[in-house]
N, CA, C and O atoms as a GROMACS GRO file, in nm:
protein
  272
    1MET      N    1  10.447   7.075  14.619
    1MET     CA    2  10.328   7.045  14.543
    1MET      C    3  10.365   6.956  14.426
    1MET      O    4  10.463   6.981  14.356
    2ASP      N    5  10.286   6.856  14.406
    2ASP     CA    6  10.314   6.769  14.292
    2ASP      C    7  10.228   6.813  14.172
    2ASP      O    8  10.142   6.900  14.184
    3ASP      N    9  10.253   6.751  14.059
    3ASP     CA   10  10.182   6.787  13.935
    3ASP      C   11  10.031   6.768  13.948
    3ASP      O   12   9.954   6.842  13.888
    4LYS      N   13   9.990   6.668  14.024
    4LYS     CA   14   9.847   6.640  14.044
    4LYS      C   15   9.781   6.756  14.119
    4LYS      O   16   9.674   6.803  14.080
    5ASP      N   17   9.845   6.803  14.227
    5ASP     CA   18   9.792   6.917  14.302
    5ASP      C   19   9.784   7.041  14.214
    5ASP      O   20   9.684   7.113  14.215
    6ILE      N   21   9.890   7.067  14.139
    6ILE     CA   22   9.894   7.185  14.052
    6ILE      C   23   9.780   7.181  13.951
    6ILE      O   24   9.714   7.282  13.929
    7ALA      N   25   9.758   7.067  13.889
    7ALA     CA   26   9.650   7.055  13.790
    7ALA      C   27   9.513   7.074  13.853
    7ALA      O   28   9.427   7.142  13.796
    8ARG      N   29   9.491   7.016  13.972
    8ARG     CA   30   9.362   7.032  14.042
    8ARG      C   31   9.335   7.176  14.080
    8ARG      O   32   9.225   7.227  14.060
    9ILE      N   33   9.437   7.243  14.135
    9ILE     CA   34   9.420   7.382  14.178
    9ILE      C   35   9.401   7.474  14.058
    9ILE      O   36   9.318   7.565  14.061
   10GLU      N   37   9.477   7.450  13.952
   10GLU     CA   38   9.462   7.531  13.831
   10GLU      C   39   9.320   7.519  13.775
   10GLU      O   40   9.259   7.620  13.739
   11ALA      N   41   9.267   7.399  13.768
   11ALA     CA   42   9.130   7.379  13.719
   11ALA      C   43   9.030   7.450  13.810
   11ALA      O   44   8.934   7.510  13.761
   12HIS      N   45   9.051   7.442  13.940
   12HIS     CA   46   8.962   7.509  14.036
   12HIS      C   47   8.965   7.660  14.016
   12HIS      O   48   8.860   7.725  14.016
   13MET      N   49   9.083   7.716  14.000
   13MET     CA   50   9.094   7.861  13.984
   13MET      C   51   9.031   7.908  13.853
   13MET      O   52   8.968   8.014  13.848
   14LYS      N   53   9.048   7.831  13.747
   14LYS     CA   54   8.986   7.865  13.618
   14LYS      C   55   8.834   7.868  13.631
   14LYS      O   56   8.769   7.959  13.580
   15ARG      N   57   8.778   7.768  13.699
   15ARG     CA   58   8.632   7.763  13.720
   15ARG      C   59   8.586   7.877  13.811
   15ARG      O   60   8.489   7.946  13.780
   16THR      N   61   8.655   7.895  13.922
   16THR     CA   62   8.614   7.994  14.022
   16THR      C   63   8.618   8.136  13.967
   16THR      O   64   8.526   8.214  13.990
   17PHE      N   65   8.723   8.169  13.893
   17PHE     CA   66   8.738   8.304  13.840
   17PHE      C   67   8.685   8.319  13.698
   17PHE      O   68   8.686   8.428  13.642
   18GLY      N   69   8.638   8.209  13.640
   18GLY     CA   70   8.583   8.214  13.505
   18GLY      C   71   8.682   8.262  13.401
   18GLY      O   72   8.647   8.336  13.309
   19ASN      N   73   8.807   8.218  13.418
   19ASN     CA   74   8.912   8.266  13.328
   19ASN      C   75   9.002   8.149  13.285
   19ASN      O   76   9.073   8.093  13.368
   20PRO      N   77   8.999   8.113  13.157
   20PRO     CA   78   9.080   8.000  13.110
   20PRO      C   79   9.229   8.035  13.095
   20PRO      O   80   9.309   7.947  13.061
   21HIS      N   81   9.266   8.159  13.118
   21HIS     CA   82   9.405   8.202  13.099
   21HIS      C   83   9.491   8.191  13.224
   21HIS      O   84   9.608   8.228  13.223
   22ILE      N   85   9.434   8.141  13.334
   22ILE     CA   86   9.509   8.121  13.457
   22ILE      C   87   9.594   7.996  13.443
   22ILE      O   88   9.547   7.893  13.395
   23ALA      N   89   9.719   8.005  13.484
   23ALA     CA   90   9.810   7.890  13.479
   23ALA      C   91   9.894   7.885  13.606
   23ALA      O   92   9.935   7.989  13.658
   24LEU      N   93   9.919   7.765  13.655
   24LEU     CA   94  10.008   7.745  13.769
   24LEU      C   95  10.136   7.682  13.719
   24LEU      O   96  10.136   7.594  13.633
   25LYS      N   97  10.247   7.728  13.776
   25LYS     CA   98  10.377   7.675  13.739
   25LYS      C   99  10.454   7.638  13.865
   25LYS      O  100  10.460   7.715  13.960
   26ALA      N  101  10.511   7.519  13.863
   26ALA     CA  102  10.592   7.473  13.976
   26ALA      C  103  10.710   7.567  13.998
   26ALA      O  104  10.763   7.625  13.903
   27ARG      N  105  10.749   7.579  14.123
   27ARG     CA  106  10.867   7.659  14.159
   27ARG      C  107  10.981   7.561  14.187
   27ARG      O  108  10.974   7.486  14.284
   28PRO      N  109  11.083   7.560  14.104
   28PRO     CA  110  11.189   7.459  14.116
   28PRO      C  111  11.257   7.453  14.252
   28PRO      O  112  11.292   7.345  14.299
   29LYS      N  113  11.276   7.568  14.317
   29LYS     CA  114  11.347   7.570  14.445
   29LYS      C  115  11.253   7.560  14.565
   29LYS      O  116  11.300   7.540  14.677
   30GLN      N  117  11.122   7.573  14.543
   30GLN     CA  118  11.024   7.567  14.651
   30GLN      C  119  10.926   7.455  14.621
   30GLN      O  120  10.850   7.463  14.524
   31LYS      N  121  10.925   7.353  14.702
   31LYS     CA  122  10.840   7.236  14.676
   31LYS      C  123  10.700   7.250  14.737
   31LYS      O  124  10.613   7.167  14.710
   32ASP      N  125  10.678   7.355  14.819
   32ASP     CA  126  10.549   7.370  14.887
   32ASP      C  127  10.460   7.477  14.824
   32ASP      O  128  10.361   7.519  14.884
   33SER      N  129  10.496   7.522  14.703
   33SER     CA  130  10.420   7.631  14.642
   33SER      C  131  10.432   7.628  14.490
   33SER      O  132  10.515   7.558  14.432
   34ALA      N  133  10.344   7.709  14.426
   34ALA     CA  134  10.346   7.723  14.280
   34ALA      C  135  10.312   7.868  14.246
   34ALA      O  136  10.238   7.934  14.319
   35GLU      N  137  10.365   7.916  14.135
   35GLU     CA  138  10.335   8.051  14.089
   35GLU      C  139  10.206   8.051  14.008
   35GLU      O  140  10.176   7.956  13.936
   36VAL      N  141  10.129   8.159  14.022
   36VAL     CA  142  10.006   8.176  13.947
   36VAL      C  143  10.029   8.284  13.842
   36VAL      O  144  10.076   8.393  13.874
   37GLU      N  145   9.994   8.253  13.718
   37GLU     CA  146  10.010   8.348  13.609
   37GLU      C  147   9.877   8.370  13.539
   37GLU      O  148   9.792   8.281  13.534
   38LEU      N  149   9.859   8.490  13.487
   38LEU     CA  150   9.743   8.523  13.406
   38LEU      C  151   9.795   8.574  13.273
   38LEU      O  152   9.858   8.680  13.266
   39LYS      N  153   9.769   8.499  13.168
   39LYS     CA  154   9.821   8.529  13.034
   39LYS      C  155   9.972   8.551  13.037
   39LYS      O  156  10.024   8.642  12.972
   40GLY      N  157  10.042   8.466  13.113
   40GLY     CA  158  10.188   8.471  13.119
   40GLY      C  159  10.245   8.572  13.217
   40GLY      O  160  10.367   8.578  13.233
   41GLU      N  161  10.160   8.652  13.282
   41GLU     CA  162  10.209   8.751  13.378
   41GLU      C  163  10.189   8.700  13.520
   41GLU      O  164  10.080   8.656  13.557
   42PHE      N  165  10.294   8.705  13.599
   42PHE     CA  166  10.289   8.661  13.738
   42PHE      C  167  10.188   8.744  13.816
   42PHE      O  168  10.191   8.867  13.811
   43ILE      N  169  10.096   8.675  13.890
   43ILE     CA  170   9.999   8.749  13.971
   43ILE      C  171   9.998   8.705  14.117
   43ILE      O  172   9.941   8.774  14.201
   44GLY      N  173  10.059   8.591  14.150
   44GLY     CA  174  10.058   8.548  14.289
   44GLY      C  175  10.119   8.412  14.309
   44GLY      O  176  10.178   8.353  14.218
   45VAL      N  177  10.104   8.361  14.431
   45VAL     CA  178  10.162   8.232  14.468
   45VAL      C  179  10.058   8.151  14.546
   45VAL      O  180   9.985   8.206  14.629
   46ILE      N  181  10.053   8.023  14.518
   46ILE     CA  182   9.971   7.927  14.593
   46ILE      C  183  10.066   7.850  14.685
   46ILE      O  184  10.168   7.797  14.641
   47TYR      N  185  10.031   7.845  14.814
   47TYR     CA  186  10.111   7.773  14.913
   47TYR      C  187  10.030   7.658  14.972
   47TYR      O  188   9.908   7.668  14.985
   48GLU      N  189  10.098   7.550  15.006
   48GLU     CA  190  10.034   7.444  15.082
   48GLU      C  191  10.004   7.499  15.221
   48GLU      O  192  10.088   7.566  15.281
   49ASP      N  193   9.885   7.470  15.272
   49ASP     CA  194   9.846   7.514  15.406
   49ASP      C  195   9.917   7.426  15.508
   49ASP      O  196   9.900   7.304  15.506
   50GLU      N  197   9.995   7.486  15.596
   50GLU     CA  198  10.070   7.409  15.695
   50GLU      C  199   9.981   7.347  15.802
   50GLU      O  200  10.016   7.245  15.862
   51ASP      N  201   9.864   7.408  15.826
   51ASP     CA  202   9.778   7.362  15.934
   51ASP      C  203   9.672   7.261  15.892
   51ASP      O  204   9.626   7.182  15.974
   52GLU      N  205   9.635   7.263  15.764
   52GLU     CA  206   9.528   7.174  15.719
   52GLU      C  207   9.573   7.098  15.594
   52GLU      O  208   9.584   7.156  15.485
   53ASP      N  209   9.598   6.970  15.611
   53ASP     CA  210   9.646   6.887  15.501
   53ASP      C  211   9.547   6.888  15.385
   53ASP      O  212   9.427   6.869  15.405
   54GLY      N  213   9.597   6.909  15.264
   54GLY     CA  214   9.513   6.908  15.145
   54GLY      C  215   9.452   7.044  15.112
   54GLY      O  216   9.381   7.057  15.013
   55SER      N  217   9.481   7.146  15.194
   55SER     CA  218   9.431   7.282  15.168
   55SER      C  219   9.547   7.371  15.124
   55SER      O  220   9.664   7.342  15.147
   56PHE      N  221   9.510   7.481  15.058
   56PHE     CA  222   9.609   7.571  15.002
   56PHE      C  223   9.570   7.716  15.027
   56PHE      O  224   9.453   7.746  15.053
   57THR      N  225   9.668   7.806  15.018
   57THR     CA  226   9.646   7.950  15.035
   57THR      C  227   9.693   8.021  14.910
   57THR      O  228   9.802   7.994  14.860
   58PHE      N  229   9.612   8.114  14.860
   58PHE     CA  230   9.647   8.195  14.744
   58PHE      C  231   9.684   8.334  14.794
   58PHE      O  232   9.605   8.399  14.861
   59GLN      N  233   9.806   8.379  14.760
   59GLN     CA  234   9.852   8.511  14.802
   59GLN      C  235   9.881   8.595  14.679
   59GLN      O  236   9.958   8.556  14.591
   60MET      N  237   9.816   8.713  14.674
   60MET     CA  238   9.831   8.803  14.560
   60MET      C  239   9.853   8.944  14.611
   60MET      O  240   9.772   8.995  14.689
   61ALA      N  241   9.960   9.008  14.570
   61ALA     CA  242   9.988   9.146  14.607
   61ALA      C  243   9.928   9.239  14.500
   61ALA      O  244   9.932   9.208  14.381
   62ILE      N  245   9.873   9.351  14.544
   62ILE     CA  246   9.824   9.453  14.451
   62ILE      C  247   9.906   9.578  14.476
   62ILE      O  248   9.895   9.641  14.581
   63LEU      N  249   9.989   9.613  14.380
   63LEU     CA  250  10.080   9.726  14.394
   63LEU      C  251  10.009   9.856  14.356
   63LEU      O  252   9.918   9.856  14.274
   64ALA      N  253  10.053   9.966  14.416
   64ALA     CA  254   9.994  10.097  14.388
   64ALA      C  255  10.000  10.129  14.240
   64ALA      O  256   9.906  10.187  14.185
   65GLU      N  257  10.109  10.092  14.175
   65GLU     CA  258  10.124  10.122  14.031
   65GLU      C  259  10.024  10.044  13.944
   65GLU      O  260   9.992  10.086  13.833
   66ASP      N  261   9.974   9.933  13.997
   66ASP     CA  262   9.875   9.855  13.924
   66ASP      C  263   9.735   9.918  13.930
   66ASP      O  264   9.648   9.886  13.849
   67LEU      N  265   9.714  10.006  14.025
   67LEU     CA  266   9.583  10.067  14.045
   67LEU      C  267   9.561  10.192  13.962
   67LEU      O  268   9.449  10.242  13.957
   68ASP      N  269   9.662  10.241  13.897
   68ASP     CA  270   9.648  10.363  13.813
   68ASP      C  271   9.571  10.336  13.688
   68ASP      O  272   9.550  10.427  13.607
   0.00000   0.00000   0.00000
């Protein structure tokens, strides 16, 4: 993912979730994805969609300890 993709996706996520504290950060060793943070805390990963050019997948794990 290049800086342009990261900026576009970050703006989309901020609008979609109504939260200005969402930030995407490039992953130095992985060029096809970026980390998603909320107020500096890691919450998931955005991946380039292998099947559809220009599309992306957001993956977020919800741990049992987070539900308490």
